[in-house]
PDB file of C-alpha atoms in Angstrom:
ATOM      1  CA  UNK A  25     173.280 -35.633 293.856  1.00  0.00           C
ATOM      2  CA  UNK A  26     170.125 -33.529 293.004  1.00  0.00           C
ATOM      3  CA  UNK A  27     169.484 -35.226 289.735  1.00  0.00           C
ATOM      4  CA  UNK A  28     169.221 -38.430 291.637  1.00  0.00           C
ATOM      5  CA  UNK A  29     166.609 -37.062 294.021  1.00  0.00           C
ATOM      6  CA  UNK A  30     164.533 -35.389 291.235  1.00  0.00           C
ATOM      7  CA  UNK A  31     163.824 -39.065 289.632  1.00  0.00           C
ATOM      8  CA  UNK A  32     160.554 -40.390 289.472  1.00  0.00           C
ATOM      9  CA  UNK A  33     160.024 -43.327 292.058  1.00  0.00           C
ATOM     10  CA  UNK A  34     158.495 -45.363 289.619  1.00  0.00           C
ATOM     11  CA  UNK A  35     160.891 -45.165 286.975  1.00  0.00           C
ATOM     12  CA  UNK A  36     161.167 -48.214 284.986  1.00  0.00           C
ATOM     13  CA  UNK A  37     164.494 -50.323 284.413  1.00  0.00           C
ATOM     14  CA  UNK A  38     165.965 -50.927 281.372  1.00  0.00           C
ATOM     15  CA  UNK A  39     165.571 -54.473 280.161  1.00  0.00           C
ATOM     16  CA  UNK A  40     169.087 -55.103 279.270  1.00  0.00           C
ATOM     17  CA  UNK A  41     168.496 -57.948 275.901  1.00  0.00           C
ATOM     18  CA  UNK A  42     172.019 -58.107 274.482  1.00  0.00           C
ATOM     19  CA  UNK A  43     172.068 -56.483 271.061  1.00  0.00           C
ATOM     20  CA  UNK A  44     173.661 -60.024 269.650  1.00  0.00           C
ATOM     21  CA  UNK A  45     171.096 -62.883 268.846  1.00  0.00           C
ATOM     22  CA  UNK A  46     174.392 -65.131 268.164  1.00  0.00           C
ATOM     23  CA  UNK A  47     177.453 -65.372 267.515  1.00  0.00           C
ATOM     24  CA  UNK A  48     178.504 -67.656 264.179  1.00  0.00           C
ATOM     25  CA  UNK A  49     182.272 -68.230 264.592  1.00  0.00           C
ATOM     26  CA  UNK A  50     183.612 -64.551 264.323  1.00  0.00           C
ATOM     27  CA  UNK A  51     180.025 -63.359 262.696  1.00  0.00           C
ATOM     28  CA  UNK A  52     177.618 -61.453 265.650  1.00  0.00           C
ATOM     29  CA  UNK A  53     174.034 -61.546 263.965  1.00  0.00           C
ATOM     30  CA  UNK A  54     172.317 -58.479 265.604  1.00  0.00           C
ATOM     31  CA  UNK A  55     168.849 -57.721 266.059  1.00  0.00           C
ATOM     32  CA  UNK A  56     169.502 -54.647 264.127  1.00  0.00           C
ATOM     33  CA  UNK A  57     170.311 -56.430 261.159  1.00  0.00           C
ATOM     34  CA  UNK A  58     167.643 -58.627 261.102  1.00  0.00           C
ATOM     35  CA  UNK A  59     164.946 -56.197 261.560  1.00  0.00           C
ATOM     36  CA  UNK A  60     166.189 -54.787 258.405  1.00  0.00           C
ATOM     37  CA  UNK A  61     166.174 -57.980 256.916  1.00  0.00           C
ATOM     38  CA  UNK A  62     162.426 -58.970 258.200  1.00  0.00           C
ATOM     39  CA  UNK A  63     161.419 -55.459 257.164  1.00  0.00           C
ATOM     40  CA  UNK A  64     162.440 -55.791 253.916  1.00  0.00           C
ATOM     41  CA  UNK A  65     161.502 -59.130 253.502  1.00  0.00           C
ATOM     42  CA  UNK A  66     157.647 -58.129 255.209  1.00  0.00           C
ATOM     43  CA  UNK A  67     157.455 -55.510 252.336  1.00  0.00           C
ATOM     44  CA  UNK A  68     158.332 -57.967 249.358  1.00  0.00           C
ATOM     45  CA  UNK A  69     155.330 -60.419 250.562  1.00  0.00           C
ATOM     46  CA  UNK A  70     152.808 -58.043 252.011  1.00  0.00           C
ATOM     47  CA  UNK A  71     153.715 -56.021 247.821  1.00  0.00           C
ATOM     48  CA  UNK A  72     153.354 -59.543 246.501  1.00  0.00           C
ATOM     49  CA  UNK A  73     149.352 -59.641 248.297  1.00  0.00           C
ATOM     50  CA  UNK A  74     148.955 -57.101 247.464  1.00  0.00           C
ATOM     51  CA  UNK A  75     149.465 -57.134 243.188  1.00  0.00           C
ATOM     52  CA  UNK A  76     147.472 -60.434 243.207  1.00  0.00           C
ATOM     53  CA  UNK A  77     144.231 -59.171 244.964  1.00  0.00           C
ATOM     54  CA  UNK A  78     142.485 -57.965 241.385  1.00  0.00           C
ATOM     55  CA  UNK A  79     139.413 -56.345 244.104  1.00  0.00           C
ATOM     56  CA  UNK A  80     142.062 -53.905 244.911  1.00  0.00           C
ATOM     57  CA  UNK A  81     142.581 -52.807 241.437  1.00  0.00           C
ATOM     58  CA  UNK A  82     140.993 -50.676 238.958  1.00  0.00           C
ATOM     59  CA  UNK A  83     138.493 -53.239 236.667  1.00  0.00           C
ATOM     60  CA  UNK A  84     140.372 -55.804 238.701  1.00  0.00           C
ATOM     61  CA  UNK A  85     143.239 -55.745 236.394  1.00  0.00           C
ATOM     62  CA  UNK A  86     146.893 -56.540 237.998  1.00  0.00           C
ATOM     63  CA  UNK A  87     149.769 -53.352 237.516  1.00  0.00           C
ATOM     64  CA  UNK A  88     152.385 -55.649 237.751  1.00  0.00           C
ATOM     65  CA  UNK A  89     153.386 -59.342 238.263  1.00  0.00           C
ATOM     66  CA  UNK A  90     154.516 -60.804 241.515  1.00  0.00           C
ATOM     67  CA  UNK A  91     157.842 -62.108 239.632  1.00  0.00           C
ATOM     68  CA  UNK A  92     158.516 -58.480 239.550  1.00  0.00           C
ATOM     69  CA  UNK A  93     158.728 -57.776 243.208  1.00  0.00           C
ATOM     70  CA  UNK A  94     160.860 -60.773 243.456  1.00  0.00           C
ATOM     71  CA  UNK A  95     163.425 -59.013 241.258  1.00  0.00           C
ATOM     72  CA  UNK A  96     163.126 -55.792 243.143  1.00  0.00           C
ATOM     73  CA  UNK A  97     164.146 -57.237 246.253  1.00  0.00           C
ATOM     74  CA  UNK A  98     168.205 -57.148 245.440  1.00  0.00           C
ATOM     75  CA  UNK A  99     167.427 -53.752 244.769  1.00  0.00           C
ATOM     76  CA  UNK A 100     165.625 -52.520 247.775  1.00  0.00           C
ATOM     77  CA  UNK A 101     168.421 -53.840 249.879  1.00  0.00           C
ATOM     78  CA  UNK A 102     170.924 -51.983 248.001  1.00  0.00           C
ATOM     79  CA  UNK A 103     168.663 -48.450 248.284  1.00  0.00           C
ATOM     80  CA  UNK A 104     168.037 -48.936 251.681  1.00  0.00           C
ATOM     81  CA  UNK A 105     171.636 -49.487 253.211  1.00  0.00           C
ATOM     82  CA  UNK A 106     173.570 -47.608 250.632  1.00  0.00           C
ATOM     83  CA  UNK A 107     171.132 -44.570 250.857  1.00  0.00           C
ATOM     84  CA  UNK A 108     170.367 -44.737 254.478  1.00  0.00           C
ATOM     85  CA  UNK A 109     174.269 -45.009 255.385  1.00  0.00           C
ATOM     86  CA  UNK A 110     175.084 -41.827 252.616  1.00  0.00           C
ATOM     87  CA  UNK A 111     171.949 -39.848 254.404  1.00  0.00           C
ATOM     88  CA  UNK A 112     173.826 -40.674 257.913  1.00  0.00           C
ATOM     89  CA  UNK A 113     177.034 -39.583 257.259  1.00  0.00           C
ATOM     90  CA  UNK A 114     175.792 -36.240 254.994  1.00  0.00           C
ATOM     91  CA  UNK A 115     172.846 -35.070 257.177  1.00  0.00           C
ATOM     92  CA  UNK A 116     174.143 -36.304 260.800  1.00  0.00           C
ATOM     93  CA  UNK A 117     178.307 -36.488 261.177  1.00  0.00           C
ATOM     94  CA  UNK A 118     179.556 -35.074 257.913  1.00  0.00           C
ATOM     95  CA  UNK A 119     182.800 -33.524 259.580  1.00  0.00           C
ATOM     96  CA  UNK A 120     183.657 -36.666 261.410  1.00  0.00           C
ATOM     97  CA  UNK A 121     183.538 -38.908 258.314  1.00  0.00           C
ATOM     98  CA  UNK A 122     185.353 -36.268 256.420  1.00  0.00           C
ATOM     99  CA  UNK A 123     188.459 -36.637 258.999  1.00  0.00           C
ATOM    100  CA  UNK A 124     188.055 -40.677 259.327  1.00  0.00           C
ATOM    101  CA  UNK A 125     186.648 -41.439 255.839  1.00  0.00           C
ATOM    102  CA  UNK A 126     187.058 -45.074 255.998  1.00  0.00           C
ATOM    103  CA  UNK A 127     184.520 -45.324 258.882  1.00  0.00           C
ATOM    104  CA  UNK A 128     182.072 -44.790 256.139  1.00  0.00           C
ATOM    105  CA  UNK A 129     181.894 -48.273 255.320  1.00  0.00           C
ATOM    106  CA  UNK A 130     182.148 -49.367 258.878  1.00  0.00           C
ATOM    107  CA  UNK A 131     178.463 -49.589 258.685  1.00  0.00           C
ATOM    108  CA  UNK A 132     178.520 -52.704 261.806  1.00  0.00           C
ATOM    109  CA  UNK A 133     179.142 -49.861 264.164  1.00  0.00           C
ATOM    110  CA  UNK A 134     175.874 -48.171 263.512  1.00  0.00           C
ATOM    111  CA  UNK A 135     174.312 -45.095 261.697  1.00  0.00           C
ATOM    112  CA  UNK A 136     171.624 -45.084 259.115  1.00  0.00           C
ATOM    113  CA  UNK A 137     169.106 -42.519 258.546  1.00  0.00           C
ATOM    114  CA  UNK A 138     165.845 -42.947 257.376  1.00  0.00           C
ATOM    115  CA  UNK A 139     165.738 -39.792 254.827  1.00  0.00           C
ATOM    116  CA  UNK A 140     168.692 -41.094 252.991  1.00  0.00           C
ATOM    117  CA  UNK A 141     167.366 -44.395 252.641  1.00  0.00           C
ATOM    118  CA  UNK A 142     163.894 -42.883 251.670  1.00  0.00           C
ATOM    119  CA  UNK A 143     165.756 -41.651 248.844  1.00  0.00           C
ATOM    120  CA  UNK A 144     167.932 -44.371 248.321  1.00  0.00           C
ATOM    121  CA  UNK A 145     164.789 -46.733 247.584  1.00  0.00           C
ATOM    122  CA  UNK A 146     162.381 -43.950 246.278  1.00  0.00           C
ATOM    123  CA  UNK A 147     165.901 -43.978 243.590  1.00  0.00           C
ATOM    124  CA  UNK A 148     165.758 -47.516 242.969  1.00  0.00           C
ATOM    125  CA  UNK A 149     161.641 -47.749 242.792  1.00  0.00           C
ATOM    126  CA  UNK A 150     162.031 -44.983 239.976  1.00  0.00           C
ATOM    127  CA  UNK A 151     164.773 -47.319 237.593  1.00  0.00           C
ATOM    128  CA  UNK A 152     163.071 -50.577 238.380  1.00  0.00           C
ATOM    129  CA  UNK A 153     159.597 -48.912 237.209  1.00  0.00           C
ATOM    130  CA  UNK A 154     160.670 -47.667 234.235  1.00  0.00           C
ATOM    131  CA  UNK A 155     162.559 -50.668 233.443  1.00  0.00           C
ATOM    132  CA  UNK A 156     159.780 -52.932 234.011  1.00  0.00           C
ATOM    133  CA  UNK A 157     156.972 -50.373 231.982  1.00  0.00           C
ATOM    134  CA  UNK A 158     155.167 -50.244 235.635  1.00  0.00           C
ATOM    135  CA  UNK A 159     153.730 -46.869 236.588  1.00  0.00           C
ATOM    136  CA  UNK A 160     155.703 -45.072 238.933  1.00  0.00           C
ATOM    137  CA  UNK A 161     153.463 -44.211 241.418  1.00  0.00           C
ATOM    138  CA  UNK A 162     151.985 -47.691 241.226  1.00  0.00           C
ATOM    139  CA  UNK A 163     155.272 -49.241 242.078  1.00  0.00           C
ATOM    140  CA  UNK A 164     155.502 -46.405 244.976  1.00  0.00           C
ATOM    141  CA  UNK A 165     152.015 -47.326 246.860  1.00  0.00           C
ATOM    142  CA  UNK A 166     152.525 -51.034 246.244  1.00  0.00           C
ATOM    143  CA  UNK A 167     155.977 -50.993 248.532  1.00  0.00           C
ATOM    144  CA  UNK A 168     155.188 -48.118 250.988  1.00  0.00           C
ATOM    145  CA  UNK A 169     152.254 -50.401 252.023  1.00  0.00           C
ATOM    146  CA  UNK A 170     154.347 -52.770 253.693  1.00  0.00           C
ATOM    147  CA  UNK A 171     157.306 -50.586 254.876  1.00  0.00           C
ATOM    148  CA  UNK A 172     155.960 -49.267 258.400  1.00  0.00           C
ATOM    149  CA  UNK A 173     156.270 -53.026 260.197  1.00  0.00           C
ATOM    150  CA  UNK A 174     160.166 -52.788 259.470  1.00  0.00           C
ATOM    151  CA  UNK A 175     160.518 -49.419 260.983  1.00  0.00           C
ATOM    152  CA  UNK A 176     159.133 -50.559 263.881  1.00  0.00           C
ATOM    153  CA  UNK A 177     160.939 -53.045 264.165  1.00  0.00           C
ATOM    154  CA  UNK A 178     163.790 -51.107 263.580  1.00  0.00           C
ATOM    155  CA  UNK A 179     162.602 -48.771 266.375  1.00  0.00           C
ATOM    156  CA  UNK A 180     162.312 -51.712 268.734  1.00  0.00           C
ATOM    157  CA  UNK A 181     165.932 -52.740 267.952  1.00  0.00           C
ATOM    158  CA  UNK A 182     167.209 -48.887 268.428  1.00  0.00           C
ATOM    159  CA  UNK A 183     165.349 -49.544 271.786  1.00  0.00           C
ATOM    160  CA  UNK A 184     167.431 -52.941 272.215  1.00  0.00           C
ATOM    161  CA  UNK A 185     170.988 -51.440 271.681  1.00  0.00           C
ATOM    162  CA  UNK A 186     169.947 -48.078 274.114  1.00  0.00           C
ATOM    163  CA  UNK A 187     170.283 -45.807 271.245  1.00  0.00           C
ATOM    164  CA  UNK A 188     168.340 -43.032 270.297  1.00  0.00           C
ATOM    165  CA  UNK A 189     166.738 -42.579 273.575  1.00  0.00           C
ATOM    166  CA  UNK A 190     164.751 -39.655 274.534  1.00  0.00           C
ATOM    167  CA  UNK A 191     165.283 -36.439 276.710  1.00  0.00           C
ATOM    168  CA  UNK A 192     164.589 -36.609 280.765  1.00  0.00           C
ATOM    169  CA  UNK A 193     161.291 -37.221 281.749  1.00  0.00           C
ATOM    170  CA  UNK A 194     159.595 -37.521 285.070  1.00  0.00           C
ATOM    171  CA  UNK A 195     156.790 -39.445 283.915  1.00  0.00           C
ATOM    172  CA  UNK A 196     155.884 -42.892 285.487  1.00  0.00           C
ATOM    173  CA  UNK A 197     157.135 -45.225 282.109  1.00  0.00           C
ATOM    174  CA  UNK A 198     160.504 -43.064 281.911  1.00  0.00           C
ATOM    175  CA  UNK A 199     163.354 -45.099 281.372  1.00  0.00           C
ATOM    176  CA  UNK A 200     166.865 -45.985 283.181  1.00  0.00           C
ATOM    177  CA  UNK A 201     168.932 -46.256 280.012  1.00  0.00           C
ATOM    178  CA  UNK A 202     172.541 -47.946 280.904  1.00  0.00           C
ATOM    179  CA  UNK A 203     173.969 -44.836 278.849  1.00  0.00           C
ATOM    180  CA  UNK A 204     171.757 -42.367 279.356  1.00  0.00           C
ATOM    181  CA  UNK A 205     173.079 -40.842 281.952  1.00  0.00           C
ATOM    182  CA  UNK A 206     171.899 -40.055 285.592  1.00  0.00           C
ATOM    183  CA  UNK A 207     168.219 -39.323 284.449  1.00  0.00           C
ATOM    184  CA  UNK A 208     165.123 -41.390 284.127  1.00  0.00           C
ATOM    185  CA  UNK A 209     164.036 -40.776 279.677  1.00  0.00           C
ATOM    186  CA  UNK A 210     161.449 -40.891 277.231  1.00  0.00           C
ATOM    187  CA  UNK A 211     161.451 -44.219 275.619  1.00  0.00           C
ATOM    188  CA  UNK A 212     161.166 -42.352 272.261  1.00  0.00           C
ATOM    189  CA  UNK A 213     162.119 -45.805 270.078  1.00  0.00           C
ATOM    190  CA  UNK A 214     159.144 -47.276 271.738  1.00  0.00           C
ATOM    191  CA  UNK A 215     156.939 -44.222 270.897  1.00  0.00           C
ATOM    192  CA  UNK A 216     158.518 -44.170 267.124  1.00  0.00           C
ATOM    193  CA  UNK A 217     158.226 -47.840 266.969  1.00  0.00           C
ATOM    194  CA  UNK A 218     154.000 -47.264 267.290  1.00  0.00           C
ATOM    195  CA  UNK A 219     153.005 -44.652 265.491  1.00  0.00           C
ATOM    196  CA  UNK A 220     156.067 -45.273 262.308  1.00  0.00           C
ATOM    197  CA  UNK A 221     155.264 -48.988 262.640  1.00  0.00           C
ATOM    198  CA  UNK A 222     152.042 -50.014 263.936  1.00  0.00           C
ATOM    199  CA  UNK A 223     149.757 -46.978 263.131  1.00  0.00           C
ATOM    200  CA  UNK A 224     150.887 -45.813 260.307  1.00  0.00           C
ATOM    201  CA  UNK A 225     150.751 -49.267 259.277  1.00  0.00           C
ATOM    202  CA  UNK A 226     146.956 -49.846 260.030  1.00  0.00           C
ATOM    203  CA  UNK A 227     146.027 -46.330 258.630  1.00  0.00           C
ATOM    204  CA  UNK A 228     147.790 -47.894 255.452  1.00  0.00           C
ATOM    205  CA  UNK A 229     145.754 -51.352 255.177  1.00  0.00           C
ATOM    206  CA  UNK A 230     142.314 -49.003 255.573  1.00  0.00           C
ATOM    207  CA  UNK A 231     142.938 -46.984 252.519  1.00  0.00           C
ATOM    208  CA  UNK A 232     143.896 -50.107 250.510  1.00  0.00           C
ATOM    209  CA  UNK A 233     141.453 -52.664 251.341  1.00  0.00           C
ATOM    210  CA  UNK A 234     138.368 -49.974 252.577  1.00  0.00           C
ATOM    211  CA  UNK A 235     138.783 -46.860 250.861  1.00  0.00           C
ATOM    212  CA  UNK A 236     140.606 -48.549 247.473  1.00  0.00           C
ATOM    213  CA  UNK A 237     142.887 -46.287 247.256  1.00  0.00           C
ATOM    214  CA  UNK A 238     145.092 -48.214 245.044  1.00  0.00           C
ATOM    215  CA  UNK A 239     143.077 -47.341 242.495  1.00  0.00           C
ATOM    216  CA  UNK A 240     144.344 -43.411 242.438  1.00  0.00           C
ATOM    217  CA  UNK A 241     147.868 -43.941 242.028  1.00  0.00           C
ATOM    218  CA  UNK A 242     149.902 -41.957 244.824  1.00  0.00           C
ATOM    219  CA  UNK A 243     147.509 -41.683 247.221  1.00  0.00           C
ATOM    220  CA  UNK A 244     148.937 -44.117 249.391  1.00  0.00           C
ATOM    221  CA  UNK A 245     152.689 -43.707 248.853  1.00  0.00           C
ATOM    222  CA  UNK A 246     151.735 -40.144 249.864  1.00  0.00           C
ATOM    223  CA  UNK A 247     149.558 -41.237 252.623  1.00  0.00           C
ATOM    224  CA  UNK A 248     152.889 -43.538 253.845  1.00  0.00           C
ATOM    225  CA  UNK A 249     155.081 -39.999 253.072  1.00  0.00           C
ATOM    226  CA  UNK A 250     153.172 -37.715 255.414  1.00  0.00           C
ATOM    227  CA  UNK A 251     152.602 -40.137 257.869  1.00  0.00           C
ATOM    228  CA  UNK A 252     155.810 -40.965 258.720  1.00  0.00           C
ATOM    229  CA  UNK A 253     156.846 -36.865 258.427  1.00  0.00           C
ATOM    230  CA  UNK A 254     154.669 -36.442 260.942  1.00  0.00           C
ATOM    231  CA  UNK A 255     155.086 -39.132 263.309  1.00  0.00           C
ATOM    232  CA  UNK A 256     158.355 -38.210 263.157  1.00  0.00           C
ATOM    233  CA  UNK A 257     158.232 -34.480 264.263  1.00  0.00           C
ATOM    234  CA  UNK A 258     155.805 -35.331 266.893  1.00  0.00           C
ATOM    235  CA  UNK A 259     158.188 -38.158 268.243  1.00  0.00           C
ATOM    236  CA  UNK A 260     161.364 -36.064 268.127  1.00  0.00           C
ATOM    237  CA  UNK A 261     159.556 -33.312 270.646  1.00  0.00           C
ATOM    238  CA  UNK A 262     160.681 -36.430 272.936  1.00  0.00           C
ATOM    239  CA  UNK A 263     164.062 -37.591 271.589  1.00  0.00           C
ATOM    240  CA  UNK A 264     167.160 -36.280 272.571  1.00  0.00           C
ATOM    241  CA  UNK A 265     169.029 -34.467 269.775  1.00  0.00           C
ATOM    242  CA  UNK A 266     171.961 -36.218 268.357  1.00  0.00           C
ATOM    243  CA  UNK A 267     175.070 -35.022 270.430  1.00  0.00           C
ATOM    244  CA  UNK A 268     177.039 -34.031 267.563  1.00  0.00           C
ATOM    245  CA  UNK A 269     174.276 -31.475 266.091  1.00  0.00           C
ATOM    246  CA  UNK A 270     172.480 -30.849 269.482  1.00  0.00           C
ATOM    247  CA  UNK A 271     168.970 -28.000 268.625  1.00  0.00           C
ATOM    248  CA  UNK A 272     169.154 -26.158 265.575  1.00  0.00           C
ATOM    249  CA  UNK A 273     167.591 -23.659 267.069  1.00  0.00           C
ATOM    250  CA  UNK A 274     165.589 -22.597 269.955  1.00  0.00           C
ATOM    251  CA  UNK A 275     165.858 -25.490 271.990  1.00  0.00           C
ATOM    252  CA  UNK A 276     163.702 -27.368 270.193  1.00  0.00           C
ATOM    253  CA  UNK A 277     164.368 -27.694 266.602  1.00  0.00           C
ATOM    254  CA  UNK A 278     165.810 -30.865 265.284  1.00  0.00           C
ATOM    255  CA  UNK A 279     167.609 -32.059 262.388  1.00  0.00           C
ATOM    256  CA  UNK A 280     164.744 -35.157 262.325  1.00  0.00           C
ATOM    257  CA  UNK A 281     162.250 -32.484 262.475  1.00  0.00           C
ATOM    258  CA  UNK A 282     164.014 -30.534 259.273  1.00  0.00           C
ATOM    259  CA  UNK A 283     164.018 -33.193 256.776  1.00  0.00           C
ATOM    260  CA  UNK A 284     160.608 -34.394 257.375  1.00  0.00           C
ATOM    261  CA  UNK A 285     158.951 -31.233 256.891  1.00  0.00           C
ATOM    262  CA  UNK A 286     159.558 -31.491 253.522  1.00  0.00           C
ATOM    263  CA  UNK A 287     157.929 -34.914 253.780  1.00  0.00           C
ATOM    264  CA  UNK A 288     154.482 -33.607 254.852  1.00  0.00           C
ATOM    265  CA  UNK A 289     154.556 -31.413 252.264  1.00  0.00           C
ATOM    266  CA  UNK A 290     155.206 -33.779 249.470  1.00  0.00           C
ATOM    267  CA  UNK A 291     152.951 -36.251 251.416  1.00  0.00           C
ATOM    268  CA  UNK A 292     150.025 -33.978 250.832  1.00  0.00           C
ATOM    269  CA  UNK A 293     150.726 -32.919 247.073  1.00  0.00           C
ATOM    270  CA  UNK A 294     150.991 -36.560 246.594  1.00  0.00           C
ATOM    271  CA  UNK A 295     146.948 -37.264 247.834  1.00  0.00           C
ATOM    272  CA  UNK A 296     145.685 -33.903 246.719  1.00  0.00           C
ATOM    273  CA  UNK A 297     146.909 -34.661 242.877  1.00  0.00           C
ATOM    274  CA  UNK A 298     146.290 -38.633 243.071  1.00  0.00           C
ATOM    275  CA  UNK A 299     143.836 -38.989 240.182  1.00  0.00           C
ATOM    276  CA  UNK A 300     141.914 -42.661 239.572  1.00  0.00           C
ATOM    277  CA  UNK A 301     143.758 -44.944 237.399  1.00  0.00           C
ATOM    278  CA  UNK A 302     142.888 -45.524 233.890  1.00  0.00           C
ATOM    279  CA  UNK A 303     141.810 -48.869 232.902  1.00  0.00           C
ATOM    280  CA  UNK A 304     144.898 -50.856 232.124  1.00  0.00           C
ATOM    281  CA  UNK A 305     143.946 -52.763 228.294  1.00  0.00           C
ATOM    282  CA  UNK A 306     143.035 -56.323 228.693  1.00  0.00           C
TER     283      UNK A 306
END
């Protein structure tokens, strides 16, 4: 009874938009599906602007052609789910899909990390590079460019399904989540979902259409890296802990907060070594 009483007056309901858009015969279409699906899709035409624009390019000469981001679309998907669904399962449940290993590939009942698909697509970025003779770090700033509109959209779906909320809160814009128990939350998705999404996003366009920073291969790919690292510790001061790892220590300490570190880190190396491209031959 005295958790009810210590909840904010003005708490804020939760608007309760069913996780299902449709349903196609025995097929549910999700929202969470198709933000991944807009995401990616966002990314493949905001890359595709973005290798046609020569004003964005040292001596206005093109790194790659558009046809090419068409054929790395097949394998972003696959570096996305397969990486972000092996990051889930290693860095947030391993003992539980070690006892039920087929729930691996029930991937419909949620559970994708963003670290493993970082690698997962970082992975595929490096062989579709090389195949293609397109600089690594080229191909790296060209699709990190686009990638913060579907992670917040992907935060506004975790939102959607009441999932990943935040810890208790007695601020005025906590909210009610149906599963959240009897306490009024952070709505850490929604806070994730602006400074992942639409931020970092912005801060992105600037250094590629004001600053030029295309033209120092890395900068922006590391700009993307240590944004997000640190949008993400920031945000997870407000999320609750996932129940099966709880703190790591102190109370505080997250899992989230553990693998981006290394994310800042890299993030920085990336900018502080980015060097201005050489002129590619006519």
């Amino acid at each position: 009874m005295s958790n009810y009483l210590a909840l904010p007056l003005a708490a804020l309901p939760f608007p309760n938009i069913d996780p299902v858009i449709l349903h196609v015969g025995p097929l549910a279409i999700h929202w969470y599906g198709v933000a991944y699906i807009v995401g990616i899709l966002f990314a493949w035409w905001y890359g595709r602007s973005l290798v046609t624009n020569p004003k964005l390019w040292t001596d206005g000469k093109l790194p790659m052609k558009p046809e090419d981001l068409d054929d790395f679309l097949v394998w972003a998907a696959v570096g996305v789910v397969l990486g972000g669904r092996i990051g889930y399962v290693l860095f947030y449940d391993f003992a539980r899909y070690m006892q039920n290993p087929l729930d691996i590939f029930a991937v419909w009942q949620g559970g994708m990390s963003f670290h493993g698909g970082f690698l997962g697509t970082t992975v595929a970025m490096i062989l579709f590079a090389r195949s293609r003779g397109i600089p690594v770090w080229t191909m790296f700033d060209v699709i990190a460019a686009g990638v913060p509109v579907g992670l917040g959209l992907v935060r506004l779906t975790n939102f959607i399904n009441s999932e990943l909320w935040g810890r208790p809160t007695d601020l005025p814009w906590g909210i009610e989540f149906p599963n959240g128990g009897p306490f009024t939350r952070h709505p850490s998705q929604l806070y994730e979902a602006a400074l992942e999404g639409l931020v970092l996003f912005f801060v992105l366009r600037i250094l590629t259409h004001v600053f030029f920073k295309l033209k120092r291969p890395g900068f922006v790919s590391g700009a993307f890296v240590a944004g997000y690292g640190c949008s993400r510790i920031f945000a997870e001061y407000f999320r609750e802990p996932d129940v099966q790892l709880g703190y790591l220590y102190g109370g505080w300490l997250t899992m989230g907060m553990v693998l981006s570190v290394p994310m800042v880190l890299l993030g920085i190396w990336a900018m502080a070594t980015a060097k201005p491209a050489a002129a590619v031959p006519a």
